[in-house]
mmCIF file of the C-alpha atoms, coordinates in Angstrom:
data_MODEL
# 
_entry.id   MODEL 
# 
loop_
_atom_site.group_PDB 
_atom_site.id 
_atom_site.type_symbol 
_atom_site.label_atom_id 
_atom_site.label_alt_id 
_atom_site.label_comp_id 
_atom_site.label_asym_id 
_atom_site.label_entity_id 
_atom_site.label_seq_id 
_atom_site.pdbx_PDB_ins_code 
_atom_site.Cartn_x 
_atom_site.Cartn_y 
_atom_site.Cartn_z 
_atom_site.occupancy 
_atom_site.B_iso_or_equiv 
_atom_site.pdbx_formal_charge 
_atom_site.auth_seq_id 
_atom_site.auth_comp_id 
_atom_site.auth_asym_id 
_atom_site.auth_atom_id 
_atom_site.pdbx_PDB_model_num 
ATOM 1   C CA . MET A 1 1   ? 37.043 -18.046 -6.044 1.00 0.00 ? 1   MET A CA 1 
ATOM 2   C CA . SER A 1 2   ? 40.366 -16.903 -4.653 1.00 0.00 ? 2   SER A CA 1 
ATOM 3   C CA . GLU A 1 3   ? 43.308 -19.262 -5.009 1.00 0.00 ? 3   GLU A CA 1 
ATOM 4   C CA . HIS A 1 4   ? 45.228 -17.676 -2.114 1.00 0.00 ? 4   HIS A CA 1 
ATOM 5   C CA . ARG A 1 5   ? 44.599 -17.245 1.597  1.00 0.00 ? 5   ARG A CA 1 
ATOM 6   C CA . LEU A 1 6   ? 45.779 -15.123 4.482  1.00 0.00 ? 6   LEU A CA 1 
ATOM 7   C CA . ILE A 1 7   ? 45.683 -17.141 7.716  1.00 0.00 ? 7   ILE A CA 1 
ATOM 8   C CA . TYR A 1 8   ? 45.209 -15.082 10.879 1.00 0.00 ? 8   TYR A CA 1 
ATOM 9   C CA . SER A 1 9   ? 46.396 -16.432 14.220 1.00 0.00 ? 9   SER A CA 1 
ATOM 10  C CA . THR A 1 10  ? 47.480 -15.289 17.661 1.00 0.00 ? 10  THR A CA 1 
ATOM 11  C CA . TRP A 1 11  ? 50.360 -16.750 19.690 1.00 0.00 ? 11  TRP A CA 1 
ATOM 12  C CA . PRO A 1 12  ? 51.471 -16.323 23.317 1.00 0.00 ? 12  PRO A CA 1 
ATOM 13  C CA . ASP A 1 13  ? 54.902 -14.915 22.375 1.00 0.00 ? 13  ASP A CA 1 
ATOM 14  C CA . ALA A 1 14  ? 57.242 -14.244 19.472 1.00 0.00 ? 14  ALA A CA 1 
ATOM 15  C CA . GLU A 1 15  ? 59.391 -17.304 20.186 1.00 0.00 ? 15  GLU A CA 1 
ATOM 16  C CA . ALA A 1 16  ? 56.486 -19.750 19.869 1.00 0.00 ? 16  ALA A CA 1 
ATOM 17  C CA . ALA A 1 17  ? 55.254 -17.907 16.795 1.00 0.00 ? 17  ALA A CA 1 
ATOM 18  C CA . GLU A 1 18  ? 58.630 -18.006 15.075 1.00 0.00 ? 18  GLU A CA 1 
ATOM 19  C CA . ALA A 1 19  ? 59.141 -21.701 15.827 1.00 0.00 ? 19  ALA A CA 1 
ATOM 20  C CA . ALA A 1 20  ? 55.783 -22.503 14.214 1.00 0.00 ? 20  ALA A CA 1 
ATOM 21  C CA . ALA A 1 21  ? 56.512 -20.189 11.274 1.00 0.00 ? 21  ALA A CA 1 
ATOM 22  C CA . ARG A 1 22  ? 59.857 -21.844 10.569 1.00 0.00 ? 22  ARG A CA 1 
ATOM 23  C CA . THR A 1 23  ? 58.228 -25.287 10.672 1.00 0.00 ? 23  THR A CA 1 
ATOM 24  C CA . VAL A 1 24  ? 55.382 -24.570 8.257  1.00 0.00 ? 24  VAL A CA 1 
ATOM 25  C CA . ILE A 1 25  ? 57.596 -22.577 5.878  1.00 0.00 ? 25  ILE A CA 1 
ATOM 26  C CA . ALA A 1 26  ? 60.063 -25.517 5.754  1.00 0.00 ? 26  ALA A CA 1 
ATOM 27  C CA . GLU A 1 27  ? 57.114 -27.832 5.053  1.00 0.00 ? 27  GLU A CA 1 
ATOM 28  C CA . LYS A 1 28  ? 56.010 -25.528 2.182  1.00 0.00 ? 28  LYS A CA 1 
ATOM 29  C CA . LEU A 1 29  ? 52.587 -24.998 3.746  1.00 0.00 ? 29  LEU A CA 1 
ATOM 30  C CA . ALA A 1 30  ? 53.067 -21.210 3.708  1.00 0.00 ? 30  ALA A CA 1 
ATOM 31  C CA . GLY A 1 31  ? 55.237 -18.874 1.701  1.00 0.00 ? 31  GLY A CA 1 
ATOM 32  C CA . CYS A 1 32  ? 55.630 -16.262 4.413  1.00 0.00 ? 32  CYS A CA 1 
ATOM 33  C CA . ALA A 1 33  ? 54.663 -15.523 8.003  1.00 0.00 ? 33  ALA A CA 1 
ATOM 34  C CA . ASN A 1 34  ? 54.561 -12.080 9.609  1.00 0.00 ? 34  ASN A CA 1 
ATOM 35  C CA . ILE A 1 35  ? 54.935 -11.910 13.398 1.00 0.00 ? 35  ILE A CA 1 
ATOM 36  C CA . LEU A 1 36  ? 53.457 -8.785  14.975 1.00 0.00 ? 36  LEU A CA 1 
ATOM 37  C CA . PRO A 1 37  ? 54.349 -8.599  18.673 1.00 0.00 ? 37  PRO A CA 1 
ATOM 38  C CA . GLY A 1 38  ? 52.738 -6.269  21.159 1.00 0.00 ? 38  GLY A CA 1 
ATOM 39  C CA . ALA A 1 39  ? 49.074 -7.224  20.819 1.00 0.00 ? 39  ALA A CA 1 
ATOM 40  C CA . VAL A 1 40  ? 46.816 -7.377  23.850 1.00 0.00 ? 40  VAL A CA 1 
ATOM 41  C CA . SER A 1 41  ? 43.855 -9.741  23.687 1.00 0.00 ? 41  SER A CA 1 
ATOM 42  C CA . VAL A 1 42  ? 40.764 -9.428  25.871 1.00 0.00 ? 42  VAL A CA 1 
ATOM 43  C CA . PHE A 1 43  ? 38.519 -12.499 25.679 1.00 0.00 ? 43  PHE A CA 1 
ATOM 44  C CA . GLN A 1 44  ? 36.202 -14.875 27.513 1.00 0.00 ? 44  GLN A CA 1 
ATOM 45  C CA . TRP A 1 45  ? 37.713 -18.165 28.668 1.00 0.00 ? 45  TRP A CA 1 
ATOM 46  C CA . GLU A 1 46  ? 36.052 -20.647 30.994 1.00 0.00 ? 46  GLU A CA 1 
ATOM 47  C CA . GLY A 1 47  ? 33.603 -18.037 32.278 1.00 0.00 ? 47  GLY A CA 1 
ATOM 48  C CA . LYS A 1 48  ? 36.203 -15.355 32.992 1.00 0.00 ? 48  LYS A CA 1 
ATOM 49  C CA . THR A 1 49  ? 37.246 -12.219 31.162 1.00 0.00 ? 49  THR A CA 1 
ATOM 50  C CA . MET A 1 50  ? 40.920 -12.593 30.379 1.00 0.00 ? 50  MET A CA 1 
ATOM 51  C CA . ARG A 1 51  ? 43.599 -10.126 29.249 1.00 0.00 ? 51  ARG A CA 1 
ATOM 52  C CA . ASP A 1 52  ? 46.836 -11.509 27.824 1.00 0.00 ? 52  ASP A CA 1 
ATOM 53  C CA . PRO A 1 53  ? 49.751 -10.199 25.791 1.00 0.00 ? 53  PRO A CA 1 
ATOM 54  C CA . GLU A 1 54  ? 50.011 -11.980 22.438 1.00 0.00 ? 54  GLU A CA 1 
ATOM 55  C CA . CYS A 1 55  ? 51.610 -11.860 19.009 1.00 0.00 ? 55  CYS A CA 1 
ATOM 56  C CA . ILE A 1 56  ? 49.512 -11.720 15.890 1.00 0.00 ? 56  ILE A CA 1 
ATOM 57  C CA . MET A 1 57  ? 50.792 -13.894 13.082 1.00 0.00 ? 57  MET A CA 1 
ATOM 58  C CA . LEU A 1 58  ? 49.718 -13.722 9.452  1.00 0.00 ? 58  LEU A CA 1 
ATOM 59  C CA . PHE A 1 59  ? 50.523 -16.570 7.077  1.00 0.00 ? 59  PHE A CA 1 
ATOM 60  C CA . LYS A 1 60  ? 50.336 -16.298 3.288  1.00 0.00 ? 60  LYS A CA 1 
ATOM 61  C CA . THR A 1 61  ? 49.398 -19.519 1.518  1.00 0.00 ? 61  THR A CA 1 
ATOM 62  C CA . THR A 1 62  ? 47.476 -21.061 -1.342 1.00 0.00 ? 62  THR A CA 1 
ATOM 63  C CA . ALA A 1 63  ? 43.869 -22.186 -1.133 1.00 0.00 ? 63  ALA A CA 1 
ATOM 64  C CA . GLY A 1 64  ? 45.064 -25.756 -1.655 1.00 0.00 ? 64  GLY A CA 1 
ATOM 65  C CA . SER A 1 65  ? 47.390 -25.595 1.368  1.00 0.00 ? 65  SER A CA 1 
ATOM 66  C CA . ALA A 1 66  ? 45.154 -23.597 3.724  1.00 0.00 ? 66  ALA A CA 1 
ATOM 67  C CA . GLU A 1 67  ? 43.305 -26.489 5.362  1.00 0.00 ? 67  GLU A CA 1 
ATOM 68  C CA . THR A 1 68  ? 46.493 -28.521 5.898  1.00 0.00 ? 68  THR A CA 1 
ATOM 69  C CA . LEU A 1 69  ? 48.269 -25.422 7.225  1.00 0.00 ? 69  LEU A CA 1 
ATOM 70  C CA . ILE A 1 70  ? 45.504 -24.756 9.756  1.00 0.00 ? 70  ILE A CA 1 
ATOM 71  C CA . ARG A 1 71  ? 45.593 -28.374 10.975 1.00 0.00 ? 71  ARG A CA 1 
ATOM 72  C CA . ARG A 1 72  ? 49.384 -28.238 11.275 1.00 0.00 ? 72  ARG A CA 1 
ATOM 73  C CA . LEU A 1 73  ? 49.288 -24.939 13.179 1.00 0.00 ? 73  LEU A CA 1 
ATOM 74  C CA . ALA A 1 74  ? 46.678 -26.378 15.549 1.00 0.00 ? 74  ALA A CA 1 
ATOM 75  C CA . ASP A 1 75  ? 49.084 -29.265 16.268 1.00 0.00 ? 75  ASP A CA 1 
ATOM 76  C CA . LEU A 1 76  ? 51.999 -26.882 16.873 1.00 0.00 ? 76  LEU A CA 1 
ATOM 77  C CA . HIS A 1 77  ? 50.019 -24.352 18.910 1.00 0.00 ? 77  HIS A CA 1 
ATOM 78  C CA . PRO A 1 78  ? 50.293 -24.268 22.721 1.00 0.00 ? 78  PRO A CA 1 
ATOM 79  C CA . TYR A 1 79  ? 46.664 -23.129 23.183 1.00 0.00 ? 79  TYR A CA 1 
ATOM 80  C CA . ASP A 1 80  ? 43.772 -25.578 23.568 1.00 0.00 ? 80  ASP A CA 1 
ATOM 81  C CA . VAL A 1 81  ? 41.652 -23.490 21.186 1.00 0.00 ? 81  VAL A CA 1 
ATOM 82  C CA . PRO A 1 82  ? 43.915 -21.359 18.977 1.00 0.00 ? 82  PRO A CA 1 
ATOM 83  C CA . ALA A 1 83  ? 42.583 -18.590 16.765 1.00 0.00 ? 83  ALA A CA 1 
ATOM 84  C CA . LEU A 1 84  ? 43.111 -19.843 13.204 1.00 0.00 ? 84  LEU A CA 1 
ATOM 85  C CA . SER A 1 85  ? 41.058 -18.176 10.468 1.00 0.00 ? 85  SER A CA 1 
ATOM 86  C CA . ALA A 1 86  ? 41.457 -18.231 6.681  1.00 0.00 ? 86  ALA A CA 1 
ATOM 87  C CA . ILE A 1 87  ? 40.722 -15.072 4.708  1.00 0.00 ? 87  ILE A CA 1 
ATOM 88  C CA . PRO A 1 88  ? 40.458 -15.275 0.894  1.00 0.00 ? 88  PRO A CA 1 
ATOM 89  C CA . LEU A 1 89  ? 42.614 -12.760 -0.976 1.00 0.00 ? 89  LEU A CA 1 
ATOM 90  C CA . ASP A 1 90  ? 41.171 -10.524 -3.679 1.00 0.00 ? 90  ASP A CA 1 
ATOM 91  C CA . GLU A 1 91  ? 43.109 -11.828 -6.696 1.00 0.00 ? 91  GLU A CA 1 
ATOM 92  C CA . THR A 1 92  ? 42.179 -8.801  -8.831 1.00 0.00 ? 92  THR A CA 1 
ATOM 93  C CA . ALA A 1 93  ? 43.613 -6.375  -6.273 1.00 0.00 ? 93  ALA A CA 1 
ATOM 94  C CA . SER A 1 94  ? 46.777 -8.390  -5.530 1.00 0.00 ? 94  SER A CA 1 
ATOM 95  C CA . HIS A 1 95  ? 50.200 -8.049  -7.156 1.00 0.00 ? 95  HIS A CA 1 
ATOM 96  C CA . ALA A 1 96  ? 50.386 -10.896 -9.721 1.00 0.00 ? 96  ALA A CA 1 
ATOM 97  C CA . PRO A 1 97  ? 54.163 -11.502 -9.360 1.00 0.00 ? 97  PRO A CA 1 
ATOM 98  C CA . TYR A 1 98  ? 53.705 -11.851 -5.596 1.00 0.00 ? 98  TYR A CA 1 
ATOM 99  C CA . LEU A 1 99  ? 50.932 -14.413 -6.070 1.00 0.00 ? 99  LEU A CA 1 
ATOM 100 C CA . ALA A 1 100 ? 53.155 -16.341 -8.507 1.00 0.00 ? 100 ALA A CA 1 
ATOM 101 C CA . TRP A 1 101 ? 55.952 -16.335 -5.912 1.00 0.00 ? 101 TRP A CA 1 
ATOM 102 C CA . LEU A 1 102 ? 53.494 -17.539 -3.287 1.00 0.00 ? 102 LEU A CA 1 
ATOM 103 C CA . ASP A 1 103 ? 52.403 -20.418 -5.527 1.00 0.00 ? 103 ASP A CA 1 
ATOM 104 C CA . GLU A 1 104 ? 56.033 -21.421 -6.045 1.00 0.00 ? 104 GLU A CA 1 
ATOM 105 C CA . SER A 1 105 ? 56.851 -21.125 -2.336 1.00 0.00 ? 105 SER A CA 1 
ATOM 106 C CA . CYS A 1 106 ? 53.963 -23.408 -1.404 1.00 0.00 ? 106 CYS A CA 1 
ATOM 107 C CA . GLY A 1 107 ? 54.871 -25.982 -4.024 1.00 0.00 ? 107 GLY A CA 1 
ATOM 108 C CA . ALA A 1 108 ? 51.824 -25.216 -6.173 1.00 0.00 ? 108 ALA A CA 1 
# 
């Protein structure tokens, strides 16, 4: 089983994303967050097809911190139902020094 996770999320704008990223990094729940502005999301919400600009944010964390990180992001998120998904990393195809840094950054 993978000991590291990539957490995928979307945010309404870069400012909200960065504020959340700074919080969870300071709390050592994630080692890094990448904010990718310019996304457009098309989705169903309350019976309507919606289209909104968003930022994609990717968090790198440990398996041990992933659940706490997702709960914390849900608390910080402005959406009622934020997209928060954990993706296990392939340890054998990942750079070992990076994974060691990630462990250290998350207090593991």
